[in-house]
PDB file of C-alpha atoms and ligand atoms in Angstrom:
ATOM      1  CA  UNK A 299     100.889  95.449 102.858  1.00 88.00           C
ATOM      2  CA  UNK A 300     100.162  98.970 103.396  1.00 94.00           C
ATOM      3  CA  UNK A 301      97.399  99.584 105.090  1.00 97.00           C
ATOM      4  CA  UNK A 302      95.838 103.762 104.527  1.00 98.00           C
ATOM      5  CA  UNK A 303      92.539 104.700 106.033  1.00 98.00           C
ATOM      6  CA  UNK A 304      90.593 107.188 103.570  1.00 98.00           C
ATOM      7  CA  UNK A 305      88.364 109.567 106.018  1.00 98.00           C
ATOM      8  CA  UNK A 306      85.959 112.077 104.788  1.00 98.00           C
ATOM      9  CA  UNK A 307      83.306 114.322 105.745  1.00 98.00           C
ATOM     10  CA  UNK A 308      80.800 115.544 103.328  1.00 98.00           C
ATOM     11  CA  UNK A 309      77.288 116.988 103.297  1.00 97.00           C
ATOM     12  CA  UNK A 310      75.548 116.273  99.909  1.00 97.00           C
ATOM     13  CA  UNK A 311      77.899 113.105  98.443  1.00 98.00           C
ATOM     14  CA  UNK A 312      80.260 114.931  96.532  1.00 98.00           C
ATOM     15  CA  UNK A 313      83.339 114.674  98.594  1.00 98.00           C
ATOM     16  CA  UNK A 314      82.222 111.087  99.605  1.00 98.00           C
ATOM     17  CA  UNK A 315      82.665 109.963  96.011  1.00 98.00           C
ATOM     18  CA  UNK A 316      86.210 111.957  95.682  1.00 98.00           C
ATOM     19  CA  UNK A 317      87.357 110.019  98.934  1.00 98.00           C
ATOM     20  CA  UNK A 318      85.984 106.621  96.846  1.00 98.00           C
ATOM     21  CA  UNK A 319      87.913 107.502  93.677  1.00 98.00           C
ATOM     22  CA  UNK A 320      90.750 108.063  96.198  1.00 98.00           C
ATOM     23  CA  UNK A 321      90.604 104.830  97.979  1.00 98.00           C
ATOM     24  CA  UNK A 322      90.130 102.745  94.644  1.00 98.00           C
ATOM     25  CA  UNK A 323      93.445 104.539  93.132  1.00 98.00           C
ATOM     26  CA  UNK A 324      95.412 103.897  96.202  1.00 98.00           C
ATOM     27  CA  UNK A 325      93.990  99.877  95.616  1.00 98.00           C
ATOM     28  CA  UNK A 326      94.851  99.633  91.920  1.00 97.00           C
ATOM     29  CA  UNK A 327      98.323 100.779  93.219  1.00 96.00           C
ATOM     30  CA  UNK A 328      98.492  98.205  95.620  1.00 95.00           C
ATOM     31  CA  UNK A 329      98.480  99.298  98.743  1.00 96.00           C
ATOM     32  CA  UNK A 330      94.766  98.532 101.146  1.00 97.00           C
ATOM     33  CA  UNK A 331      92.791 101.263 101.499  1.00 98.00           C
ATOM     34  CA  UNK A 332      89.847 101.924 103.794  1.00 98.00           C
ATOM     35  CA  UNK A 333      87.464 104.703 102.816  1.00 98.00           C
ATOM     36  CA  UNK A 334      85.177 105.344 105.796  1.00 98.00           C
ATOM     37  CA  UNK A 335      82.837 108.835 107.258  1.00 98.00           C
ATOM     38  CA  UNK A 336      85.381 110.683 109.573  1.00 98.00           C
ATOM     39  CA  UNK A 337      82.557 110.611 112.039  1.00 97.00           C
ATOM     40  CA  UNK A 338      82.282 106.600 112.336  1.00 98.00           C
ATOM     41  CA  UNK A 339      85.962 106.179 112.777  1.00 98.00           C
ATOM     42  CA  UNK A 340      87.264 105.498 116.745  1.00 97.00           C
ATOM     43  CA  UNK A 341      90.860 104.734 116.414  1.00 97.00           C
ATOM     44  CA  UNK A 342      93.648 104.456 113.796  1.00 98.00           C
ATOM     45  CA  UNK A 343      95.046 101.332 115.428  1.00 97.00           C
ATOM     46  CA  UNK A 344      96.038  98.960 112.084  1.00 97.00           C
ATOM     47  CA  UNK A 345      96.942 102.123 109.543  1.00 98.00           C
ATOM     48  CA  UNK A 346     100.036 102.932 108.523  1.00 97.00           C
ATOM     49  CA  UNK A 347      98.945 106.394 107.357  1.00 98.00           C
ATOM     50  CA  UNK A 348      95.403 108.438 106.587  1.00 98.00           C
ATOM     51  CA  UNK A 349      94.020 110.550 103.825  1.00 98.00           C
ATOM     52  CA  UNK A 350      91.424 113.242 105.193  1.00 98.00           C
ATOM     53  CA  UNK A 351      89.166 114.860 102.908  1.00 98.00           C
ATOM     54  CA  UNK A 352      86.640 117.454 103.644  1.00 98.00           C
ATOM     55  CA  UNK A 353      83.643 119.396 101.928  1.00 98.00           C
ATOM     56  CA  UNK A 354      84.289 123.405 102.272  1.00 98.00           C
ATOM     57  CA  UNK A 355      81.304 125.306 103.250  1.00 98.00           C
ATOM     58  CA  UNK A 356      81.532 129.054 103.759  1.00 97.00           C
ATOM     59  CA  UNK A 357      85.572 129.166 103.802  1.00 97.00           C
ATOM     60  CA  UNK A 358      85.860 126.459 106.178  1.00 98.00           C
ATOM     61  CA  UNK A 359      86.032 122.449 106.201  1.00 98.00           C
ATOM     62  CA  UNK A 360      83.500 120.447 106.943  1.00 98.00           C
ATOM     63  CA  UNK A 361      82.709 120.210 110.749  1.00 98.00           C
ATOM     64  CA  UNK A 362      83.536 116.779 110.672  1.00 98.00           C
ATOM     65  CA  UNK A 363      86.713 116.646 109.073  1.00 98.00           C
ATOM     66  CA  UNK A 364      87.769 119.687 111.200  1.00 98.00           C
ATOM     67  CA  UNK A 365      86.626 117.746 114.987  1.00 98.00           C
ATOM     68  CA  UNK A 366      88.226 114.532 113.589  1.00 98.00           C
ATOM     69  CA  UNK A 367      91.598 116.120 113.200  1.00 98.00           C
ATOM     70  CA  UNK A 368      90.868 117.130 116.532  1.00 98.00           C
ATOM     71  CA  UNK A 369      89.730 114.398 117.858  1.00 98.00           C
ATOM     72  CA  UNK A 370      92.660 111.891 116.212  1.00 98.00           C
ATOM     73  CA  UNK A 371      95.633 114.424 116.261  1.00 96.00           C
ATOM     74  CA  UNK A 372      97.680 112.037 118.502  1.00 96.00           C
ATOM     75  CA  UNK A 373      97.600 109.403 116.144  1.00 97.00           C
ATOM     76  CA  UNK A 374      97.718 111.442 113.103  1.00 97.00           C
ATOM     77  CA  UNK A 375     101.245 112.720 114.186  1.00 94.00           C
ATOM     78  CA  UNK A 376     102.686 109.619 114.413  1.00 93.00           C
ATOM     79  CA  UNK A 377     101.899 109.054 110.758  1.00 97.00           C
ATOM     80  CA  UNK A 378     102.364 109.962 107.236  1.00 97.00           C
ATOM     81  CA  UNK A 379      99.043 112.231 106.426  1.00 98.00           C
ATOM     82  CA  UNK A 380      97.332 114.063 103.201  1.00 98.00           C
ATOM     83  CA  UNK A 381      94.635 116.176 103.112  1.00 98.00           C
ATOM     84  CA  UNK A 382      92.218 117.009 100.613  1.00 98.00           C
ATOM     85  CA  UNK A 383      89.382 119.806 100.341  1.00 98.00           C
ATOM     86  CA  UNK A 384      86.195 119.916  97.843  1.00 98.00           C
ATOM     87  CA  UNK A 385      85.258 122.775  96.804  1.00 93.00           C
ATOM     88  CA  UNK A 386      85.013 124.922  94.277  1.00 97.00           C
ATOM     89  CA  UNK A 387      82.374 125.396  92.388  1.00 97.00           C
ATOM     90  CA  UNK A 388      84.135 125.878  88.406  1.00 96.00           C
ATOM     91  CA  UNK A 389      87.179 125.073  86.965  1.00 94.00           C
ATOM     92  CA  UNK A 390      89.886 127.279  89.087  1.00 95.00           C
ATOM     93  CA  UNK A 391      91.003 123.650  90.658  1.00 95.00           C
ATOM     94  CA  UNK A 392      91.804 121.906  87.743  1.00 91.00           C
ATOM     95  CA  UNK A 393      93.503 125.383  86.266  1.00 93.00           C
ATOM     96  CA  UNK A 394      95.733 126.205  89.018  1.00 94.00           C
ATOM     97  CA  UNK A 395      96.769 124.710  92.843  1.00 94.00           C
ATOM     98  CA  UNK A 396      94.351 125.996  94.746  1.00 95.00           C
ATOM     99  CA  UNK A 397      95.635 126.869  98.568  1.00 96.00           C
ATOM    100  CA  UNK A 398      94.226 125.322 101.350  1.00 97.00           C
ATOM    101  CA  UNK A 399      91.385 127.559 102.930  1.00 98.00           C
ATOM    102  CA  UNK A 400      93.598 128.990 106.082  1.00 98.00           C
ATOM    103  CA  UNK A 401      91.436 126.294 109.064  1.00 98.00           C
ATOM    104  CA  UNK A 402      93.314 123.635 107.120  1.00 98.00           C
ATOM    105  CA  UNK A 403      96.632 125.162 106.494  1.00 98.00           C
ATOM    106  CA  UNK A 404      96.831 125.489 110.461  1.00 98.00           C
ATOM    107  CA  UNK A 405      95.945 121.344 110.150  1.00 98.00           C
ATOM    108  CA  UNK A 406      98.413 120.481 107.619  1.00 98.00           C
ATOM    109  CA  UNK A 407     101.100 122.346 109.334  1.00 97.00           C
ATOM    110  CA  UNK A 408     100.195 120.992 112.719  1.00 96.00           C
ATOM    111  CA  UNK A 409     100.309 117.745 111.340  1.00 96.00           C
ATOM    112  CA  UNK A 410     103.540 118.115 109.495  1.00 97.00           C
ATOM    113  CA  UNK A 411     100.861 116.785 106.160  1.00 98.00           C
ATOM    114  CA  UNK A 412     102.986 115.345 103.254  1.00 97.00           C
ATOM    115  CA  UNK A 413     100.387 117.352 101.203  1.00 97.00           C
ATOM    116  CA  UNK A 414      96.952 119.040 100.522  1.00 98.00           C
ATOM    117  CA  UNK A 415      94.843 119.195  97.534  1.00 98.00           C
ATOM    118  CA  UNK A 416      91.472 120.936  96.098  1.00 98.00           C
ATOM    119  CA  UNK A 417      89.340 119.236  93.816  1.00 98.00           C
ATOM    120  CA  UNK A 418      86.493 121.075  92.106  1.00 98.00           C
ATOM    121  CA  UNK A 419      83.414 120.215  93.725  1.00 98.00           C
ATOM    122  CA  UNK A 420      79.629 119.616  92.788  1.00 98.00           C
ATOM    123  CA  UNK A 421      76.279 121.143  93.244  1.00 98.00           C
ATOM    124  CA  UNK A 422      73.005 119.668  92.071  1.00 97.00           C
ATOM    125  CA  UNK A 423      71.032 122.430  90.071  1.00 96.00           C
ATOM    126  CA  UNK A 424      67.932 121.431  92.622  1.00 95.00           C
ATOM    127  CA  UNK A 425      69.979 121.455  96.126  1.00 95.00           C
ATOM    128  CA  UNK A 426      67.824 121.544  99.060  1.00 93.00           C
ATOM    129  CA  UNK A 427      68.304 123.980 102.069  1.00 93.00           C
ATOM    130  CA  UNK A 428      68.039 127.265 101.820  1.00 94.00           C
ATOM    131  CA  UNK A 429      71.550 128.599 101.541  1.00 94.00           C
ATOM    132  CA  UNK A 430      72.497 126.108  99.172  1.00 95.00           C
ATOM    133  CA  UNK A 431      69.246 126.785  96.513  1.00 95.00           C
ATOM    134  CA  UNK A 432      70.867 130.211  96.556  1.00 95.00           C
ATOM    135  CA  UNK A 433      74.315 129.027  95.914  1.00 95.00           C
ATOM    136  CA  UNK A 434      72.755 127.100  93.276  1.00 96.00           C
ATOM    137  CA  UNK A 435      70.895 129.560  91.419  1.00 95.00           C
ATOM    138  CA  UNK A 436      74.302 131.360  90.372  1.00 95.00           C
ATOM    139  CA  UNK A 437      76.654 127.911  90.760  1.00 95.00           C
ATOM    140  CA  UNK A 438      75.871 124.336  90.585  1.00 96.00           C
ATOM    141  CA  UNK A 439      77.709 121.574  88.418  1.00 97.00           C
ATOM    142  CA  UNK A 440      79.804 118.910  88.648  1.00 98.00           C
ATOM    143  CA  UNK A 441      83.701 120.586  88.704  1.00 98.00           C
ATOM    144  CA  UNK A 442      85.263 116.997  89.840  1.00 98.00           C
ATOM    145  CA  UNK A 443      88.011 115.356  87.848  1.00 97.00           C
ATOM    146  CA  UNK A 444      88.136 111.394  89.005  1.00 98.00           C
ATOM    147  CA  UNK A 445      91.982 111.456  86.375  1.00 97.00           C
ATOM    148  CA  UNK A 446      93.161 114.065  88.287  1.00 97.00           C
ATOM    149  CA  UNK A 447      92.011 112.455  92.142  1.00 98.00           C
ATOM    150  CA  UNK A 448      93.323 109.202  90.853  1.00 98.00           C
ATOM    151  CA  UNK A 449      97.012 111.143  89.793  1.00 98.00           C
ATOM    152  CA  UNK A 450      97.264 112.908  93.434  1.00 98.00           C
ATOM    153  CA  UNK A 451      95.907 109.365  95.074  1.00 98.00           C
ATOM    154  CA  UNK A 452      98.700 107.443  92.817  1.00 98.00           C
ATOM    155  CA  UNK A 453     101.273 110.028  93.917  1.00 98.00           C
ATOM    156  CA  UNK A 454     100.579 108.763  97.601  1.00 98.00           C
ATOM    157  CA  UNK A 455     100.690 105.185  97.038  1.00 97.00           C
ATOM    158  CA  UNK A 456     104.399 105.702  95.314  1.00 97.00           C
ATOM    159  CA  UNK A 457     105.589 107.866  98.368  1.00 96.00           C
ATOM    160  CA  UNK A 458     104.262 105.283 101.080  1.00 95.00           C
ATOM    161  CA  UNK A 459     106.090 102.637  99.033  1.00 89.00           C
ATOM    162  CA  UNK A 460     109.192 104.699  99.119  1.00 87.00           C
ATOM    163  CA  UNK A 461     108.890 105.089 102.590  1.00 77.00           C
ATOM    164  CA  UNK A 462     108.304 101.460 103.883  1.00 73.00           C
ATOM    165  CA  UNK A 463     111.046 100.133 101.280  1.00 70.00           C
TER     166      UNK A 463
HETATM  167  C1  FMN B 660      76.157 126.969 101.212  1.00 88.13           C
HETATM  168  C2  FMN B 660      77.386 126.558 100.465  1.00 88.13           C
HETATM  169  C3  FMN B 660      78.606 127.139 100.767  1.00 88.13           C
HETATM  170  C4  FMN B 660      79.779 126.767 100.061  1.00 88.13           C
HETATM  171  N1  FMN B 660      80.962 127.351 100.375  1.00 88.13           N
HETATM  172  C5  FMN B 660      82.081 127.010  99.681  1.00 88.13           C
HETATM  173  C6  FMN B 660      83.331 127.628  99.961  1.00 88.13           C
HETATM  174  O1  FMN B 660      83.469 128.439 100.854  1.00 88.13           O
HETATM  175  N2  FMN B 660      84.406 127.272  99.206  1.00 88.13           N
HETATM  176  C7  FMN B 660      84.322 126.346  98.197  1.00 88.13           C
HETATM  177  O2  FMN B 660      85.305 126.081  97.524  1.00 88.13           O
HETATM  178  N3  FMN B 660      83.141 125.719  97.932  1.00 88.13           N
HETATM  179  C8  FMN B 660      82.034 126.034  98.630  1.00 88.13           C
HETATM  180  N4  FMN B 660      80.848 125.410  98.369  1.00 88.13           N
HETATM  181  C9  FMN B 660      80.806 124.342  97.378  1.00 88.13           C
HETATM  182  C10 FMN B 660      80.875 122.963  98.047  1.00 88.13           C
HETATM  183  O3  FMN B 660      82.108 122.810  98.691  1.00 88.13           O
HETATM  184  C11 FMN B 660      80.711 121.865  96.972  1.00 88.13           C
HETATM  185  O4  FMN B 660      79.370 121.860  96.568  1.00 88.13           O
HETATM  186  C12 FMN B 660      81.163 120.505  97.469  1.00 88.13           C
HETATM  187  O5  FMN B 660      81.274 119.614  96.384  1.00 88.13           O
HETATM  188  C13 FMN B 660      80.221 119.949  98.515  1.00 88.13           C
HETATM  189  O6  FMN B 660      80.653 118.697  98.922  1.00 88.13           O
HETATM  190  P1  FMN B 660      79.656 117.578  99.461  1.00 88.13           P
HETATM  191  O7  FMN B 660      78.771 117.180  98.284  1.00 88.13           O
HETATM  192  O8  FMN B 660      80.560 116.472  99.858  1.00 88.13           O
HETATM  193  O9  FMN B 660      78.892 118.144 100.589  1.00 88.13           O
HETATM  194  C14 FMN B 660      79.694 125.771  99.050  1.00 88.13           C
HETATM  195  C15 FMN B 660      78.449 125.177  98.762  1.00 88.13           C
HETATM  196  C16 FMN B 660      77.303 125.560  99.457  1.00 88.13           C
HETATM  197  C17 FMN B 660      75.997 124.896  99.117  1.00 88.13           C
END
């Protein structure tokens, strides 16, 4: 069976649940999926390929997801990767492809990625801290869409079929 380790790094939940709705999709497709916090994972021994998803703050990916490309780039090359960013705060990622922000455009093409995607993302109308109240007072919501996570997450499941077949 194919085994895929989902890693994510996300401040307030939001990406954490996209990187579950990922994990559950791969599952239902049949191949074993792991979803774990990039920062708890030590080694990629026993996957045959990762997802890595990441919160964007201020143009950039989470810290997390950005030192655990870092950190794992060795082992990421020598297998089939996706990326995935969360984001933005209306509808402009369900309405269009949204580009990777340019930090991970330099990851995907340094790890040859089989493919990126943005997914709307969510802010509570009450965050805490102060830079996101003030993000808040002009955009919070919930701009997820689990169909459309569970369509790019299915989309991965047929190509590492196609590739181990
Ligand atoms: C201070 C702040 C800065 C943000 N900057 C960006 C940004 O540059 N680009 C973007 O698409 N979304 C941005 N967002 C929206 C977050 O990416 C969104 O809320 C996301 O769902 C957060 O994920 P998390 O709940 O996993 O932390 C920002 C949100 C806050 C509070």
């Amino acid at each position: 069976m194919i085994r895929v380790l989902v890693a994510y790094a996300s401040e307030r939940g939001g990406t954490a649940e996209i990187a579950e709705w990922v994990g559950a999709a791969l599952r239902e497709a049949g191949v074993e999926a792991d979803v774990r916090p990039a920062g708890d994972v030590e080694t990629l021994d026993g996957y045959d390929a990762a997802v890595v998803g990441g919160a964007l703050y201020v143009g950039r990916w989470h810290r997390e997801a950005r030192h655990f490309v870092r950190h794992h780039a060795d082992e990421l090359a020598h297998r089939p990767v996706w990326l995935f960013s969360s984001g933005p705060l209306d509808r402009s990622a369900e309405e269009r492809t949204v580009d990777p922000v340019s930090g991970v455009a330099k990851f995907a093409r340094r790890l040859d990625a089989r493919g990126h995607a943005t997914f709307g993302g969510r802010l509570a109308p009450d965050a805490k801290g102060f830079m996101a109240a003030k993000v808040a007072r002009t955009a919070s919501g919930d701009f997820r869409d689990r169909d459309r996570v569970a369509e790019w997450a299915a989309g991965i499941a047929r190509e590492l079929r196609s590739v181990s077949a």
